[in-house]
PDB file of C-alpha atoms in Angstrom:
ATOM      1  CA  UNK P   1      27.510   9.193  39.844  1.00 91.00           C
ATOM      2  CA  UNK P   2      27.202   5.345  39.360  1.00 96.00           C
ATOM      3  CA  UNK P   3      24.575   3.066  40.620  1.00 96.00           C
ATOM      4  CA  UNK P   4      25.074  -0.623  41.661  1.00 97.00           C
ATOM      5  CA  UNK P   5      22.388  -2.507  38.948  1.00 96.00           C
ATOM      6  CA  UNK P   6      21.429  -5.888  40.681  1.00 93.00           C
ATOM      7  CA  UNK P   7      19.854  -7.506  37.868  1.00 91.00           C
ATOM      8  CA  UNK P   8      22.248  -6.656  35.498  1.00 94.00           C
ATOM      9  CA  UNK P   9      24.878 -10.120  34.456  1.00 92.00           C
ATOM     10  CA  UNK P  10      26.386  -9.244  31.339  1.00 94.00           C
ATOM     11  CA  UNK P  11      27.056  -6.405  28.870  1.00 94.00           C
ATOM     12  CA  UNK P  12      25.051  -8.593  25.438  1.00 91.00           C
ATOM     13  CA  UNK P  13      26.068  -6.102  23.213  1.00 94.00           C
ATOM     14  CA  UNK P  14      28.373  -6.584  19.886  1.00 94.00           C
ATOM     15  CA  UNK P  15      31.676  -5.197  19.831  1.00 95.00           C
ATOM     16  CA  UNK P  16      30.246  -2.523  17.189  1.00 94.00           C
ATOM     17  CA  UNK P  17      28.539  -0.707  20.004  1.00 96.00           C
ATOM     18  CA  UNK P  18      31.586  -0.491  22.569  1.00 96.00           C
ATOM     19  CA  UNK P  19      33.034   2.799  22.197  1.00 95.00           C
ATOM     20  CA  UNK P  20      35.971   2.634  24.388  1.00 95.00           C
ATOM     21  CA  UNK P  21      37.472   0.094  27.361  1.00 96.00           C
ATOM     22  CA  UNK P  22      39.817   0.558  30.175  1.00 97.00           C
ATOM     23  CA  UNK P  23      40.960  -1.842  32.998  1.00 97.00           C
ATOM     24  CA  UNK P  24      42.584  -1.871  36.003  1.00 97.00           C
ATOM     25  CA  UNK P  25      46.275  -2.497  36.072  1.00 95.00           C
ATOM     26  CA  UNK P  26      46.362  -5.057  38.869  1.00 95.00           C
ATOM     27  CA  UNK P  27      43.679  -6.612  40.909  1.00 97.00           C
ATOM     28  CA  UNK P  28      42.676  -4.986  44.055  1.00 97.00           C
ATOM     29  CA  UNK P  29      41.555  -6.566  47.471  1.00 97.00           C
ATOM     30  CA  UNK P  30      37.465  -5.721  47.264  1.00 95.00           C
ATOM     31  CA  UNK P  31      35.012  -6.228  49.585  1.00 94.00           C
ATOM     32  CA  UNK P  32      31.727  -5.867  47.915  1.00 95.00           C
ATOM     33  CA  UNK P  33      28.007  -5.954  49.826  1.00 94.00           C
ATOM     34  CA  UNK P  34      26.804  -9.619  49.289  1.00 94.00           C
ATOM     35  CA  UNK P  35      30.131 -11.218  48.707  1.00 96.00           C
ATOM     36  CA  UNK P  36      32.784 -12.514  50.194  1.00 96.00           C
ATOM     37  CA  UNK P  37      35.978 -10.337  50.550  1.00 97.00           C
ATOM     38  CA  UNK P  38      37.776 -11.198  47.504  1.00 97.00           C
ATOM     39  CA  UNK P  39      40.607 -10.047  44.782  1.00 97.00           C
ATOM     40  CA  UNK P  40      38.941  -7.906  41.816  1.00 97.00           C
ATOM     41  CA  UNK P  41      39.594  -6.655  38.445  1.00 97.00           C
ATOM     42  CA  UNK P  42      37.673  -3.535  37.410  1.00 98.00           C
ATOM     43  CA  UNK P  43      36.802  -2.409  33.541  1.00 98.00           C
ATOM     44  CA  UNK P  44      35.588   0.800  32.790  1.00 98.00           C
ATOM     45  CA  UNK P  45      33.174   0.519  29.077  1.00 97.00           C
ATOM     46  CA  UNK P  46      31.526   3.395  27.135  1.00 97.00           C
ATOM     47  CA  UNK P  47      28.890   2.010  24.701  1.00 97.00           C
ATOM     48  CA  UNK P  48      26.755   3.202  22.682  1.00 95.00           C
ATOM     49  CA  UNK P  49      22.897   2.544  23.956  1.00 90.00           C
ATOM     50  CA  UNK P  50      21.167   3.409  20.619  1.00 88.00           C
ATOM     51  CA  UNK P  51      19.735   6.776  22.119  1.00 91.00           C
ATOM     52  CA  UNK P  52      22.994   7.796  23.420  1.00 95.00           C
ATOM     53  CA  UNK P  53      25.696   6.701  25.078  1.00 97.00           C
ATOM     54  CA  UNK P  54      26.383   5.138  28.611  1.00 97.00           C
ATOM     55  CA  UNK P  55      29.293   4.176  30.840  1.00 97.00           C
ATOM     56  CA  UNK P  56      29.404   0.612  33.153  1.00 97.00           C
ATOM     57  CA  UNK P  57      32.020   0.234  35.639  1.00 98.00           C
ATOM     58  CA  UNK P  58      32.476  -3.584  36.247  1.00 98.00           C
ATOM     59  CA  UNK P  59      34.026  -5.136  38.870  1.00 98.00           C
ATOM     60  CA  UNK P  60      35.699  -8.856  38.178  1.00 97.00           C
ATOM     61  CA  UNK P  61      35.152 -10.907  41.333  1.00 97.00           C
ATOM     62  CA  UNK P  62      37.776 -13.800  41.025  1.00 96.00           C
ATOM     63  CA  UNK P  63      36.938 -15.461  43.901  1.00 96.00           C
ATOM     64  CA  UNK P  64      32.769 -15.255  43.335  1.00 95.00           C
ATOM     65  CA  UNK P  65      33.604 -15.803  39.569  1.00 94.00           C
ATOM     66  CA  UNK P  66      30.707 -12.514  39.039  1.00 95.00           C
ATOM     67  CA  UNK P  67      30.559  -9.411  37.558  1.00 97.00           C
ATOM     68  CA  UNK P  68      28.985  -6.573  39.452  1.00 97.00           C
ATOM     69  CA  UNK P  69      27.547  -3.228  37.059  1.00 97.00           C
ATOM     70  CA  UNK P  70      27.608  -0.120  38.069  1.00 98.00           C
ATOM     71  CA  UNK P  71      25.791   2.191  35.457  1.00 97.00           C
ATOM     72  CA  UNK P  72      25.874   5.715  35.278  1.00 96.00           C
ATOM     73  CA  UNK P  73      22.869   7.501  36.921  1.00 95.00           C
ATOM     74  CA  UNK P  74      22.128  10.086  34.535  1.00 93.00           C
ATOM     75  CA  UNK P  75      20.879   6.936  31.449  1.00 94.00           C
ATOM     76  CA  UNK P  76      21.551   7.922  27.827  1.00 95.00           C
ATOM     77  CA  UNK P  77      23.737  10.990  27.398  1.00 95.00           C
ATOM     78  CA  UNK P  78      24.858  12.555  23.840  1.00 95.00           C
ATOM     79  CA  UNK P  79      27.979  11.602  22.117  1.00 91.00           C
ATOM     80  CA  UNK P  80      30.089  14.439  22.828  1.00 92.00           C
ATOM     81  CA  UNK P  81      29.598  13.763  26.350  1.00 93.00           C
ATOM     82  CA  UNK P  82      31.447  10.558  25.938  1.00 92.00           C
ATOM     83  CA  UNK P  83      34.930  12.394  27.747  1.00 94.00           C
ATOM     84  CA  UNK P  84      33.299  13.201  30.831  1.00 94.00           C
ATOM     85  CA  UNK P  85      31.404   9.922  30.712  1.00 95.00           C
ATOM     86  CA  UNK P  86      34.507   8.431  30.795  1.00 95.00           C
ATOM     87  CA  UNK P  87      36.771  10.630  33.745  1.00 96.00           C
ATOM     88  CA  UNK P  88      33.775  10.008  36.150  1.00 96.00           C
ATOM     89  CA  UNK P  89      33.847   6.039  35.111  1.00 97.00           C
ATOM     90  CA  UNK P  90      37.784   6.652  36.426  1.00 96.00           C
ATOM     91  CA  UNK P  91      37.291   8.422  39.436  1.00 96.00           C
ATOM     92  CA  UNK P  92      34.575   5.876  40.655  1.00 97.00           C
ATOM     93  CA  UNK P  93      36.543   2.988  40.018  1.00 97.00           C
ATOM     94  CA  UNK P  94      39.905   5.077  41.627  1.00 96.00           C
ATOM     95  CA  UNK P  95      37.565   5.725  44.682  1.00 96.00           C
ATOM     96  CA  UNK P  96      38.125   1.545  45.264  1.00 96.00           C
ATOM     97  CA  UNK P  97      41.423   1.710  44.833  1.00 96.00           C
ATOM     98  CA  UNK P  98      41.770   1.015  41.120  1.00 97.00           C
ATOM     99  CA  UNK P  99      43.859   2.663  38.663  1.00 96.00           C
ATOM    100  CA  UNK P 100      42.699   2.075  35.006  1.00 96.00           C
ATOM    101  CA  UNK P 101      44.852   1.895  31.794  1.00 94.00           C
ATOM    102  CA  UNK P 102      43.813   2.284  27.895  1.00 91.00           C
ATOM    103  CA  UNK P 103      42.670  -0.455  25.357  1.00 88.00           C
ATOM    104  CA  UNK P 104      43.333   1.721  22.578  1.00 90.00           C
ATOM    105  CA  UNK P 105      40.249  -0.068  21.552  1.00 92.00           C
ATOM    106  CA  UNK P 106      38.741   2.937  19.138  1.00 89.00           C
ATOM    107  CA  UNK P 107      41.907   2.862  17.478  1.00 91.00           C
ATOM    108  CA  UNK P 108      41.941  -0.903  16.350  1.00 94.00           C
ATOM    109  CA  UNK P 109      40.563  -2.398  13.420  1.00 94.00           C
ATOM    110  CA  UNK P 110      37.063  -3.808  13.736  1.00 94.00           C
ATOM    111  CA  UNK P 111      38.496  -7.627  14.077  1.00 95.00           C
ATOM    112  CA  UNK P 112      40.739  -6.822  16.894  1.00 94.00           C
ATOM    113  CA  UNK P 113      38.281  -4.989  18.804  1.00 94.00           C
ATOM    114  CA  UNK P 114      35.861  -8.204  18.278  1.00 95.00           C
ATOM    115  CA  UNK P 115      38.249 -10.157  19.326  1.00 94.00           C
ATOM    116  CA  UNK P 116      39.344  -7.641  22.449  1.00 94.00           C
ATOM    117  CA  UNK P 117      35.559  -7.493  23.501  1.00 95.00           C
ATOM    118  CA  UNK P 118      34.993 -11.572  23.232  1.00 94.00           C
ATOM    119  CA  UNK P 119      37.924 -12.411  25.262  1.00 93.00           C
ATOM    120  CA  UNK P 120      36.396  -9.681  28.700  1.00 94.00           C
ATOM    121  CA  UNK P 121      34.071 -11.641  30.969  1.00 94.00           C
ATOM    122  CA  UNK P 122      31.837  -8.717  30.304  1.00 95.00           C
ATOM    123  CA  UNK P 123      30.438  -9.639  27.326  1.00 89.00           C
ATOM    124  CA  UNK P 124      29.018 -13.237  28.823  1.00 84.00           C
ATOM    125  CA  UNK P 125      28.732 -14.074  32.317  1.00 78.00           C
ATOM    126  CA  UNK P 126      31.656 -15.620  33.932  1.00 80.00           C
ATOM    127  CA  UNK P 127      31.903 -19.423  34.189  1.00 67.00           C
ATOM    128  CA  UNK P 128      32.497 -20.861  37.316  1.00 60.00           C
ATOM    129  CA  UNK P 129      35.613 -22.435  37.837  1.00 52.00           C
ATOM    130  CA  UNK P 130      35.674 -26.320  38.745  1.00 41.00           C
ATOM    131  CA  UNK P 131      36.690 -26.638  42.301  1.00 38.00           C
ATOM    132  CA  UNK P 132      39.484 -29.688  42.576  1.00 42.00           C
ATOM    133  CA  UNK P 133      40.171 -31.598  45.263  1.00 40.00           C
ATOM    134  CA  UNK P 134      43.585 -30.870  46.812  1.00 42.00           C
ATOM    135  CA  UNK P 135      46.455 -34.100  45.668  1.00 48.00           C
ATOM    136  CA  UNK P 136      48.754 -35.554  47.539  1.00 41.00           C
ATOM    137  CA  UNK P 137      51.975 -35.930  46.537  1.00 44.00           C
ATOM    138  CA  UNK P 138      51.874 -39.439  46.674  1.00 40.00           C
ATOM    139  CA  UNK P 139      48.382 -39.513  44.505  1.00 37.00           C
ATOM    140  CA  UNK P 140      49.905 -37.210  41.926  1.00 37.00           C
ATOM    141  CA  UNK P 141      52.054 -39.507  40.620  1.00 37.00           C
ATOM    142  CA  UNK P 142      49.538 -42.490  40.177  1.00 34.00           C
ATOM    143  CA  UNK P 143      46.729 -42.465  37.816  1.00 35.00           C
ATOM    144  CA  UNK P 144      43.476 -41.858  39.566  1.00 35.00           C
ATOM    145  CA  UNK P 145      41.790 -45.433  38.683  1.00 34.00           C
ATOM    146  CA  UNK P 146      44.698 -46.855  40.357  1.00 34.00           C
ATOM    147  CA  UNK P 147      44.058 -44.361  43.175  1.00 32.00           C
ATOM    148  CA  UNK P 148      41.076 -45.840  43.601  1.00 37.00           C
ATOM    149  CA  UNK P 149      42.261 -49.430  43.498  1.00 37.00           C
ATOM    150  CA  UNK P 150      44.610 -49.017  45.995  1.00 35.00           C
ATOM    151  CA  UNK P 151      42.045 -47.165  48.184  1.00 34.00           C
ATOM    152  CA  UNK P 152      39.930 -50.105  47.970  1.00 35.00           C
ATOM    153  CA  UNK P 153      42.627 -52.353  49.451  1.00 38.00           C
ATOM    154  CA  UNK P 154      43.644 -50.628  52.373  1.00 39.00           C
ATOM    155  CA  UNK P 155      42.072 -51.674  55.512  1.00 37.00           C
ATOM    156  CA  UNK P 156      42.659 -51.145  58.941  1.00 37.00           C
ATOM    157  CA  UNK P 157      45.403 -53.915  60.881  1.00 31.00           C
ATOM    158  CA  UNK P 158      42.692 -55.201  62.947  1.00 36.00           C
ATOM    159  CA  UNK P 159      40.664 -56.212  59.839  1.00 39.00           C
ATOM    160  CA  UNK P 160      43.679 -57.245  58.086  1.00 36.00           C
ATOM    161  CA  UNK P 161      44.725 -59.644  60.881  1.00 34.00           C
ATOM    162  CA  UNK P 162      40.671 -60.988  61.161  1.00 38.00           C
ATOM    163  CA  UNK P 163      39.858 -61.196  57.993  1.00 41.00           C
ATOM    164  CA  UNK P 164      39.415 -64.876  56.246  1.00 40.00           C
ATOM    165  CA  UNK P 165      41.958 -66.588  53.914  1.00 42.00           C
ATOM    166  CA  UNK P 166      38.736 -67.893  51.502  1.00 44.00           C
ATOM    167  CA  UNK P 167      36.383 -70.657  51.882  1.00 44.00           C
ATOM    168  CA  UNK P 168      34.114 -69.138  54.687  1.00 42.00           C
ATOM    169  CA  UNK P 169      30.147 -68.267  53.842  1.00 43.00           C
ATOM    170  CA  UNK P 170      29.152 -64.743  54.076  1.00 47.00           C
ATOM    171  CA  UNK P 171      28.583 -63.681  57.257  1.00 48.00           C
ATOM    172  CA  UNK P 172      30.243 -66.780  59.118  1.00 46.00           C
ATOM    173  CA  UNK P 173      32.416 -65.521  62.134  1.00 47.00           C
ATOM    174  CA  UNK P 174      36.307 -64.834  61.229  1.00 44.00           C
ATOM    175  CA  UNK P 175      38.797 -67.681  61.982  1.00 44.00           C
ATOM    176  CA  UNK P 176      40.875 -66.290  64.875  1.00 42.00           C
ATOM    177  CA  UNK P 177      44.432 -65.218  63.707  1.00 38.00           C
ATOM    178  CA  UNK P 178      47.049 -67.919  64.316  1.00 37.00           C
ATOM    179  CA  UNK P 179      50.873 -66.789  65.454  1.00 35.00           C
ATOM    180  CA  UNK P 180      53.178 -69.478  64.907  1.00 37.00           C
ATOM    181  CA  UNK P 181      56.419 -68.521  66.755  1.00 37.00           C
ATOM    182  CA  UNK P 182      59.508 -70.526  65.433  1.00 39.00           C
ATOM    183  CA  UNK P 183      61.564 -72.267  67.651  1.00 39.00           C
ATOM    184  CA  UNK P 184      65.298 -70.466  67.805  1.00 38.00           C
ATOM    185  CA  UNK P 185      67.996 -72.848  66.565  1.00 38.00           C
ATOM    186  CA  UNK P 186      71.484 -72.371  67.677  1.00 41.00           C
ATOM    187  CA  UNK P 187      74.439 -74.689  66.318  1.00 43.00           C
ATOM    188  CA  UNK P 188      76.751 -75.983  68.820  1.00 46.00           C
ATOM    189  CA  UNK P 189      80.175 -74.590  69.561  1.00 51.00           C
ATOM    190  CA  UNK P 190      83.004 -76.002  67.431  1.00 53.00           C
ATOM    191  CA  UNK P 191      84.980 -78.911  69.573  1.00 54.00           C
ATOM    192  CA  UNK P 192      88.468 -78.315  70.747  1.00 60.00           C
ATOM    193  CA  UNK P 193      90.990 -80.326  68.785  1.00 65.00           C
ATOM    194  CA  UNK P 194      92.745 -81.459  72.002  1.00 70.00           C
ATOM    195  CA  UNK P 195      89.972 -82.463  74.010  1.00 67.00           C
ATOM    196  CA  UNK P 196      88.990 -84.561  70.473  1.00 66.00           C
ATOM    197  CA  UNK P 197      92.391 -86.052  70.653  1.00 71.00           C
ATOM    198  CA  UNK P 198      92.139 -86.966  74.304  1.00 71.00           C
ATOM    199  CA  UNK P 199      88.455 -88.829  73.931  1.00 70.00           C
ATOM    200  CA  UNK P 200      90.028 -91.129  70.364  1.00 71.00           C
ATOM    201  CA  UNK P 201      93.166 -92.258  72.644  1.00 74.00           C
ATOM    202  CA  UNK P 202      91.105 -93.220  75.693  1.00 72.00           C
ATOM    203  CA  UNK P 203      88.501 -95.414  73.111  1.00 68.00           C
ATOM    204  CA  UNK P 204      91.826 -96.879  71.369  1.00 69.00           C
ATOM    205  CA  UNK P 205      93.123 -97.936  74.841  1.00 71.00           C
ATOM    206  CA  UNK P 206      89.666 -99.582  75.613  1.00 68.00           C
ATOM    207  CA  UNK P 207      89.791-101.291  72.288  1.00 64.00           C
ATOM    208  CA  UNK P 208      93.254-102.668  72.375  1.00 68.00           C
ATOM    209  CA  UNK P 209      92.499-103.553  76.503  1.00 66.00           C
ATOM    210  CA  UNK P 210      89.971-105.839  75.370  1.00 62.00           C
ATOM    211  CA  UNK P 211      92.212-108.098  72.884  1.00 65.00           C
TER     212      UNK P 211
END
């Protein structure tokens, strides 16, 4: 049996005293007592305690970005127990829907399994993952001081219309907006050669009349 500890944040052991490591092959959906419903990695470690040996089933919460402990309930148990320790560590985490898989981590030299064991989030407690603020696809492709610029600029129309050209005090009332319509200008028709024909004979008759 394995019992939820609270208090318990991290595994501070060195990589000397882990015995053995297993973890799930994918991430199940989890939902744990005091957290959200969330996806979850689960590791299965048998360490050595100093009086014996123990196994901790921990559960990943990606969402929560926390580890929860589960311990088993019997404390400190000899060495050669470390087989049994380890099935029961299996079945609990298989009873939530996980199915483990092998480190190897007894067989590796002692730098790999240093290495193994740093890289876990059992070892230290998970950090917290900055939350960012989703982008537009038009703000992705500026940089984020001009962003800001621009932001700064945009008013709404009715402000834009209102708002003073320069040379006004603070506070002093807007100068009402000014709409200067331009008058429509249309050129004349082009004259027809005829009539302009008829119009210079009749003004060369009046001329030559008045000889």
């Amino acid at each position: 049996m394995f019992r939820w500890q609270k208090g318990l944040e991290k595994l501070d052991i060195q990589a000397s005293f882990v015995l053995d490591i297993e973890r799930s092959l994918s991430d199940v959906q989890l939902a744990h007592p005091g957290f959200p419903s969330q996806m979850a990695t689960a590791y299965l470690c048998i360490f050595s305690s100093g009086k014996g040996i123990r196994a901790a089933v921990a559960l990943h919460l990606k969402v929560s970005h926390q580890v929860v402990y589960y311990l088993n309930e019997e404390g400190d148990v000899p060495q050669n127990h470390a087989a049994r320790l380890a099935e029961g560590g299996r079945q609990f985490a298989e009873s939530m829907g996980f199915l483990l898989t092998e480190f190897d981590f007894a067989k590796r030299d002692p730098r790999s399994r240093e290495k193994i064991w740093d890289s876990l989030p059992l070892k230290t407690k998970p950090r917290t993952a900055p939350i960012q603020p989703p982008r537009t696809q038009a703000a992705s492709s500026v940089p984020s001081a001009a962003v800001g610029e621009q932001a700064s600029k945009q008013v709404p129309l009715e402000e834009a219309v209102n708002e003073p050209t320069g040379g006004s005090s603070q506070g002093a009332p807007p100068a009402p907006a000014t709409i200067v319509v331009e008058p429509s200008v249309s050129m004349p028709p082009p004259a027809d050669p005829e009539l302009l024909r008829k119009r210079f004979l009749e003004k060369l008759g009046r001329f030559l009349g008045s000889l």
